[in-house]
Tab-separated table of C-alpha atoms in Angstrom:
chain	number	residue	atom	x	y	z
Q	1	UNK	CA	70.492	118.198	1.805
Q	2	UNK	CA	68.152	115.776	0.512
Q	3	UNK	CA	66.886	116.423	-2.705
Q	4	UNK	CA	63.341	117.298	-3.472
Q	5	UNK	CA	61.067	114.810	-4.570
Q	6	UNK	CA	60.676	113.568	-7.844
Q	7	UNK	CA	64.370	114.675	-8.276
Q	8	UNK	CA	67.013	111.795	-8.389
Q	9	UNK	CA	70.478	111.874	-8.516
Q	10	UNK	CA	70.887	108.394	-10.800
Q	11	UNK	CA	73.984	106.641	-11.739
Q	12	UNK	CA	73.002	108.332	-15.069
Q	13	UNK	CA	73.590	111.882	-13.827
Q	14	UNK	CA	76.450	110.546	-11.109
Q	15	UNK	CA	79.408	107.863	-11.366
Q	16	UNK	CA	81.359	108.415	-8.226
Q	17	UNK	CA	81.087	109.082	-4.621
Q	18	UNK	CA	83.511	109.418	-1.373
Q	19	UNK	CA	83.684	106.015	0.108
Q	20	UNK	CA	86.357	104.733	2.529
Q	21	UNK	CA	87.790	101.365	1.052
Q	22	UNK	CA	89.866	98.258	1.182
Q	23	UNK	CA	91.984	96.694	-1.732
Q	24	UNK	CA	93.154	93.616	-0.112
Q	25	UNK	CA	92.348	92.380	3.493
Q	26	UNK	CA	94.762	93.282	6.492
Q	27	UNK	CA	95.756	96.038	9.243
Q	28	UNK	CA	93.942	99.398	9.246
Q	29	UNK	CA	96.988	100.347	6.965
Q	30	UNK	CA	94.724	98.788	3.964
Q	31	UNK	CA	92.335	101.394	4.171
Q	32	UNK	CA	92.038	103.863	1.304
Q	33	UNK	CA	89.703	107.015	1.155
Q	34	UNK	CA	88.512	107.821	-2.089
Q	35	UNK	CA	86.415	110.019	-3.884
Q	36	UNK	CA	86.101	107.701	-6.984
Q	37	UNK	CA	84.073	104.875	-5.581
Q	38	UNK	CA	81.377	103.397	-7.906
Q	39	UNK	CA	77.771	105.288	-6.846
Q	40	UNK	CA	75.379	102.394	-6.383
Q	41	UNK	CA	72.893	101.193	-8.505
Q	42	UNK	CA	68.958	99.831	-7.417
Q	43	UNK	CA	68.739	96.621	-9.040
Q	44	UNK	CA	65.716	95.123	-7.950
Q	45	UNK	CA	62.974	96.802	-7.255
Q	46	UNK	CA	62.669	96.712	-3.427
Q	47	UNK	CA	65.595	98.370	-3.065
Q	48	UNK	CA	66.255	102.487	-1.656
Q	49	UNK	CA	69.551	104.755	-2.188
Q	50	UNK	CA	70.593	106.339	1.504
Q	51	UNK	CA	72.245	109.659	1.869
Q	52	UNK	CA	74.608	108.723	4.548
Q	53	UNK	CA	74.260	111.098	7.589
Q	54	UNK	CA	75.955	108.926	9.731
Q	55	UNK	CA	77.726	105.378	9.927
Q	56	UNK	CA	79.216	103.253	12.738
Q	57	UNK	CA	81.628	100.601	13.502
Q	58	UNK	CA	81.339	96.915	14.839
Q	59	UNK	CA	84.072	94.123	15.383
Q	60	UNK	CA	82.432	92.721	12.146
Q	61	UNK	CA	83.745	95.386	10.302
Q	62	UNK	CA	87.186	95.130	12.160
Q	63	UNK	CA	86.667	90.733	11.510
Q	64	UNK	CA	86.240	91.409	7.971
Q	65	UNK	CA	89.006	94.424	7.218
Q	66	UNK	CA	91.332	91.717	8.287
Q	67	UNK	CA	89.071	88.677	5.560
Q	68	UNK	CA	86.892	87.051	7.753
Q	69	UNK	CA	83.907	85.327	6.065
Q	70	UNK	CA	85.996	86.319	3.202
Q	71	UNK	CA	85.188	83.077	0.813
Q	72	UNK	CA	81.443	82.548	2.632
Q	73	UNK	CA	80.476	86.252	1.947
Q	74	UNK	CA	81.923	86.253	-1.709
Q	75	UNK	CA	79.739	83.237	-2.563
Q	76	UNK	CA	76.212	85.249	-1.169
Q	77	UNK	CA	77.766	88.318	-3.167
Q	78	UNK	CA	77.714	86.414	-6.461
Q	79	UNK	CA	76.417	82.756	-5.919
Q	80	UNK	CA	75.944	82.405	-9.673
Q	81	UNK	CA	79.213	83.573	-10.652
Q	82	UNK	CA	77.792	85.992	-13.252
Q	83	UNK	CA	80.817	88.888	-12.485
Q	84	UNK	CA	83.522	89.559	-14.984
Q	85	UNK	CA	86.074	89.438	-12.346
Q	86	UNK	CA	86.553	87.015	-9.144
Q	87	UNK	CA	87.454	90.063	-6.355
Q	88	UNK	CA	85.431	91.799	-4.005
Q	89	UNK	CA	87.291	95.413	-3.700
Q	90	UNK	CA	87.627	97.882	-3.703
Q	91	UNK	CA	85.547	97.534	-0.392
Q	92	UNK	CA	83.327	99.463	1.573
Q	93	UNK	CA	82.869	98.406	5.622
Q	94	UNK	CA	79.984	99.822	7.625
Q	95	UNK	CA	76.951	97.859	8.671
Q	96	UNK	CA	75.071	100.793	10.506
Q	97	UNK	CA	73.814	103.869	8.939
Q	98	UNK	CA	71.545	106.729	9.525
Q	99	UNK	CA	70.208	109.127	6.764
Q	100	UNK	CA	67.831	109.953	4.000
Q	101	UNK	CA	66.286	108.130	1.405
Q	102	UNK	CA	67.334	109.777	-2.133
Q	103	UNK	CA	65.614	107.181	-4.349
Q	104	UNK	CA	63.163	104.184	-4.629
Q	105	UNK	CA	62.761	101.384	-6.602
Q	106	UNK	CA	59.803	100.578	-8.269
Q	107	UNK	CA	57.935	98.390	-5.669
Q	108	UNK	CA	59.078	100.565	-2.360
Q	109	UNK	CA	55.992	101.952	-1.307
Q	110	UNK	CA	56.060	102.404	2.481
Q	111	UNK	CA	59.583	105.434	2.068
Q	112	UNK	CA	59.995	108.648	-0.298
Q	113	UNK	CA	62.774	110.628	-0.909
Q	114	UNK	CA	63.317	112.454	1.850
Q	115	UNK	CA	62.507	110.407	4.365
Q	116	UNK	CA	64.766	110.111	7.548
Q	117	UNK	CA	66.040	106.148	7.973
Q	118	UNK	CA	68.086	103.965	9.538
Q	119	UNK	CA	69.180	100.564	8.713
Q	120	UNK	CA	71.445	97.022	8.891
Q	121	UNK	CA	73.215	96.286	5.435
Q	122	UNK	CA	74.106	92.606	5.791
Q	123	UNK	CA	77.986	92.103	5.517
Q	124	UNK	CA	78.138	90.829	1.818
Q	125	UNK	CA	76.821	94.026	0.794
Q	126	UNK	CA	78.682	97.110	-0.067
Q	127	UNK	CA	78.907	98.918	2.980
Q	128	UNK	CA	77.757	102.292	4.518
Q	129	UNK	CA	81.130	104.149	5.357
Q	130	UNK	CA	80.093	106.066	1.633
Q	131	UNK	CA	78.134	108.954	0.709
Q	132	UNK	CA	75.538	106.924	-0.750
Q	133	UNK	CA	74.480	103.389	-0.156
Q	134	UNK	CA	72.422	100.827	-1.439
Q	135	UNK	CA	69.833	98.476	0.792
Q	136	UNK	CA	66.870	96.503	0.299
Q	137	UNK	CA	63.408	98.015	1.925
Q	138	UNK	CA	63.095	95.305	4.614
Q	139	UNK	CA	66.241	96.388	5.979
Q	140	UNK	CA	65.658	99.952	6.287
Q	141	UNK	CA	63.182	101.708	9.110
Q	142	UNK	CA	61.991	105.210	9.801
Q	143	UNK	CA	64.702	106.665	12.613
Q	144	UNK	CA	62.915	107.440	15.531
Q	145	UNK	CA	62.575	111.447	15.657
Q	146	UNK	CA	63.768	111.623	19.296
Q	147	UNK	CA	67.550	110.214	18.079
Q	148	UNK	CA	70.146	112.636	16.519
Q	149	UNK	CA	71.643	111.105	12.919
Q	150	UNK	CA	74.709	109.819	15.290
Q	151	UNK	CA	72.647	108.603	17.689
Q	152	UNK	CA	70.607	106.494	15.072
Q	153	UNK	CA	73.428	105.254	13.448
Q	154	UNK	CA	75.496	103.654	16.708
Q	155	UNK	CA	72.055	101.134	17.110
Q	156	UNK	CA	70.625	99.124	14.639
Q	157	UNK	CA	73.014	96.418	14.286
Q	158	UNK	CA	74.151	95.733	17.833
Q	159	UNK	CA	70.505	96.262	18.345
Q	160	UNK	CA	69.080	93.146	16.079
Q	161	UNK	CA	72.161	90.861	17.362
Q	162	UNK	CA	70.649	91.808	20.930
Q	163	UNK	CA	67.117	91.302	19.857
Q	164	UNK	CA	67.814	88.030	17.641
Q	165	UNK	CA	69.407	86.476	20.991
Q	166	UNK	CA	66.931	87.221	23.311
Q	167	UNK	CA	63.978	87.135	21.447
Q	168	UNK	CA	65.002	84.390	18.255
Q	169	UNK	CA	67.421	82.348	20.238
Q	170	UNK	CA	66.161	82.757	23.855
Q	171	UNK	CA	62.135	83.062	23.345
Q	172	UNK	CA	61.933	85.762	25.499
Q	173	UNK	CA	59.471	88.737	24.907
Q	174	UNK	CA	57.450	91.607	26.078
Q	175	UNK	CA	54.966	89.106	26.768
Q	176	UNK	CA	56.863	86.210	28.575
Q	177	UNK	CA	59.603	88.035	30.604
Q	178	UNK	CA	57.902	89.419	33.571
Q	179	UNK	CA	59.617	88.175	36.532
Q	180	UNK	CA	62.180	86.035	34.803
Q	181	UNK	CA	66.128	85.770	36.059
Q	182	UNK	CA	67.991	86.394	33.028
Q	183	UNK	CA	72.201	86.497	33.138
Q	184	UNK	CA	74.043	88.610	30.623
Q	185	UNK	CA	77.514	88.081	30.168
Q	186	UNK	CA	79.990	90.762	28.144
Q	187	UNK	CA	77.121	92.770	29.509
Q	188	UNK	CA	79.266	96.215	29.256
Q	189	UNK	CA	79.715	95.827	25.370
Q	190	UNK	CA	77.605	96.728	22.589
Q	191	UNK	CA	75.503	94.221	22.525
Q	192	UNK	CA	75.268	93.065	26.141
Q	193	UNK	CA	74.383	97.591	27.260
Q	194	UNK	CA	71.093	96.827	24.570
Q	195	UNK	CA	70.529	93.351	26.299
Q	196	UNK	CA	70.578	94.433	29.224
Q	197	UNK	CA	68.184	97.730	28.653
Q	198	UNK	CA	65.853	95.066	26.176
Q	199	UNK	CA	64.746	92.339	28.806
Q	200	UNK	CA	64.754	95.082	31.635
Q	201	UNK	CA	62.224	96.718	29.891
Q	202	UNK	CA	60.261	93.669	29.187
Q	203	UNK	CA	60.391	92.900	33.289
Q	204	UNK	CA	63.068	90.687	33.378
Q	205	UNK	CA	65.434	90.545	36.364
Q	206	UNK	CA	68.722	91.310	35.376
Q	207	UNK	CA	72.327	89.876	36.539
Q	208	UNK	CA	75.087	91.598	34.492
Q	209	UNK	CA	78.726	90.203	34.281
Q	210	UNK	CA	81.424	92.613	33.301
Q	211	UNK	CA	84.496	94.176	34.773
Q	212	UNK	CA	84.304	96.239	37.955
Q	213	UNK	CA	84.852	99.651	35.982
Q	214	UNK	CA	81.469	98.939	34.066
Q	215	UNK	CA	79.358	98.440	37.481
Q	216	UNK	CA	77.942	101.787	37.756
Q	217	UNK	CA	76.960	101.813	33.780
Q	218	UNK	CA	75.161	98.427	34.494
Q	219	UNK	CA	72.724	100.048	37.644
Q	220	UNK	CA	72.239	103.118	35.287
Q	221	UNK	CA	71.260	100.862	32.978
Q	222	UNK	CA	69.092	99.223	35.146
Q	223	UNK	CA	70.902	95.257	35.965
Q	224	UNK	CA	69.727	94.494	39.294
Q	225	UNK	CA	72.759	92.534	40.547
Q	226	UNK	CA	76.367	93.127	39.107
Q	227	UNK	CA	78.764	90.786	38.798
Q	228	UNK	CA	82.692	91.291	38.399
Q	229	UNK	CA	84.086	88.337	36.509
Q	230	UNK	CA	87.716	89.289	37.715
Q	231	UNK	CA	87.084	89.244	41.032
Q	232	UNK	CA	87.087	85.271	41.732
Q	233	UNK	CA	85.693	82.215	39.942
Q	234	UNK	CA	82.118	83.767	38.006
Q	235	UNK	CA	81.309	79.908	38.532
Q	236	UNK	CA	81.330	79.947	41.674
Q	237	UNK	CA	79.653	83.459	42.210
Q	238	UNK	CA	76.677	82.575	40.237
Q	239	UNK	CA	75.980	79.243	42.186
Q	240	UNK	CA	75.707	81.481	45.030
Q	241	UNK	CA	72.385	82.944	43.391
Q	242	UNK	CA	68.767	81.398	42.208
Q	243	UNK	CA	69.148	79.904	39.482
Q	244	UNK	CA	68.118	81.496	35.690
């Protein structure tokens, strides 16, 4: 339950949480569940605590279990060195999460306790397969009431590598897209199903590539043509069409 406002559950008042971890990179055999995990601490002052309701999985998570990124991610962790020891674990995977906000720091404004959330926690931060987790106000957003606490949690990050694509990468928008040919490929995965849905809504006209077993997801989802990379040379199959 989330507590009531004005009422915060500080390191002070509570050391340890649940937390699924790793020690050392490797198979899933490295991970540990424990109930000893260091609760986390705001230190700076745009920062929010998150009751974890619910938290997801992405191949990031299954990338970095194994220690990819390992020496990149340990230099944005602690770029001036200023940690008694050299060693990221024990540590926490999860970059999704859905939940409440327990506490603020000093300059968060815009969330209370209380208030339903979900964010992104960028991979060199502790992650959100805990109780409680730590993340910095421009990464967290009001969940939208219409999505269940598991729903929430399964979208943000697939969601911004979707939107950061299409809309950072590609230039396309709400604004632009009308009418446009766009061509998805992996468009059964977790990114390509919120591609696909994204610029469909924007107007777009959609050509999904995936397997055959993923055709009828792609109509539901709206792609207007379907194509199955197995079944011949995708080359070949797209030069058959106008061009994107």
């Amino acid at each position: 339950q989330p507590p009531v406002r004005g009422l915060h559950a500080s390191p002070r008042a509570r050391s340890a949480m649940p937390s699924w971890v790793i020690d050392r990179y490797g198979r899933n055999d490295v991970l540990r569940f424990t109930r000893d995990m260091v609760f986390p601490t705001i230190h700076f002052p745009n920062e929010v605590i998150i009751k974890v309701h619910a938290a997801s999985l992405n191949p990031i998570d299954l990338s970095m279990r194994s220690g990819y990124g390992a020496t990149a991610l340990n230099m944005k962790r602690d770029p001036l060195k200023l940690k008694s020891t050299d060693t990221e674990f024990p540590l926490t995977l999860g970059r999704d999460v859905s939940g409440v906000v327990m506490e603020c720091g000093l300059s968060v404004s815009y969330f209370k306790p209380g208030d339903e959330v979900w964010a992104a926690v960028p991979p060199w931060k502790q992650g959100t397969l805990s109780e409680f987790v730590v993340a910095s106000g421009n990464e967290v957003s009001f969940k939208p009431k219409c999505l269940s606490h598991t729903e929430a949690a399964s979208l943000p990050y697939v969601g911004l590598t979707a939107w950061s694509a299409v809309n950072q990468v590609g230039g396309l928008n709400q604004s632009n897209c009308s009418g446009k040919r766009v061509l998805i490929l992996g468009a059964s995965g977790g990114v390509g199903t919120f591609a696909v849905q994204l610029v469909k809504a924007w107007g777009a006209h959609v050509t999904a590539v995936c397997s055959h077993d993923a055709s009828t997801l792609m109509k539901k989802l709206g792609a207007d043509d379907v194509i199955d990379y197995k079944s011949g040379n995708l080359e070949e199959q797209l030069k058959t069409l106008p061009l994107y």
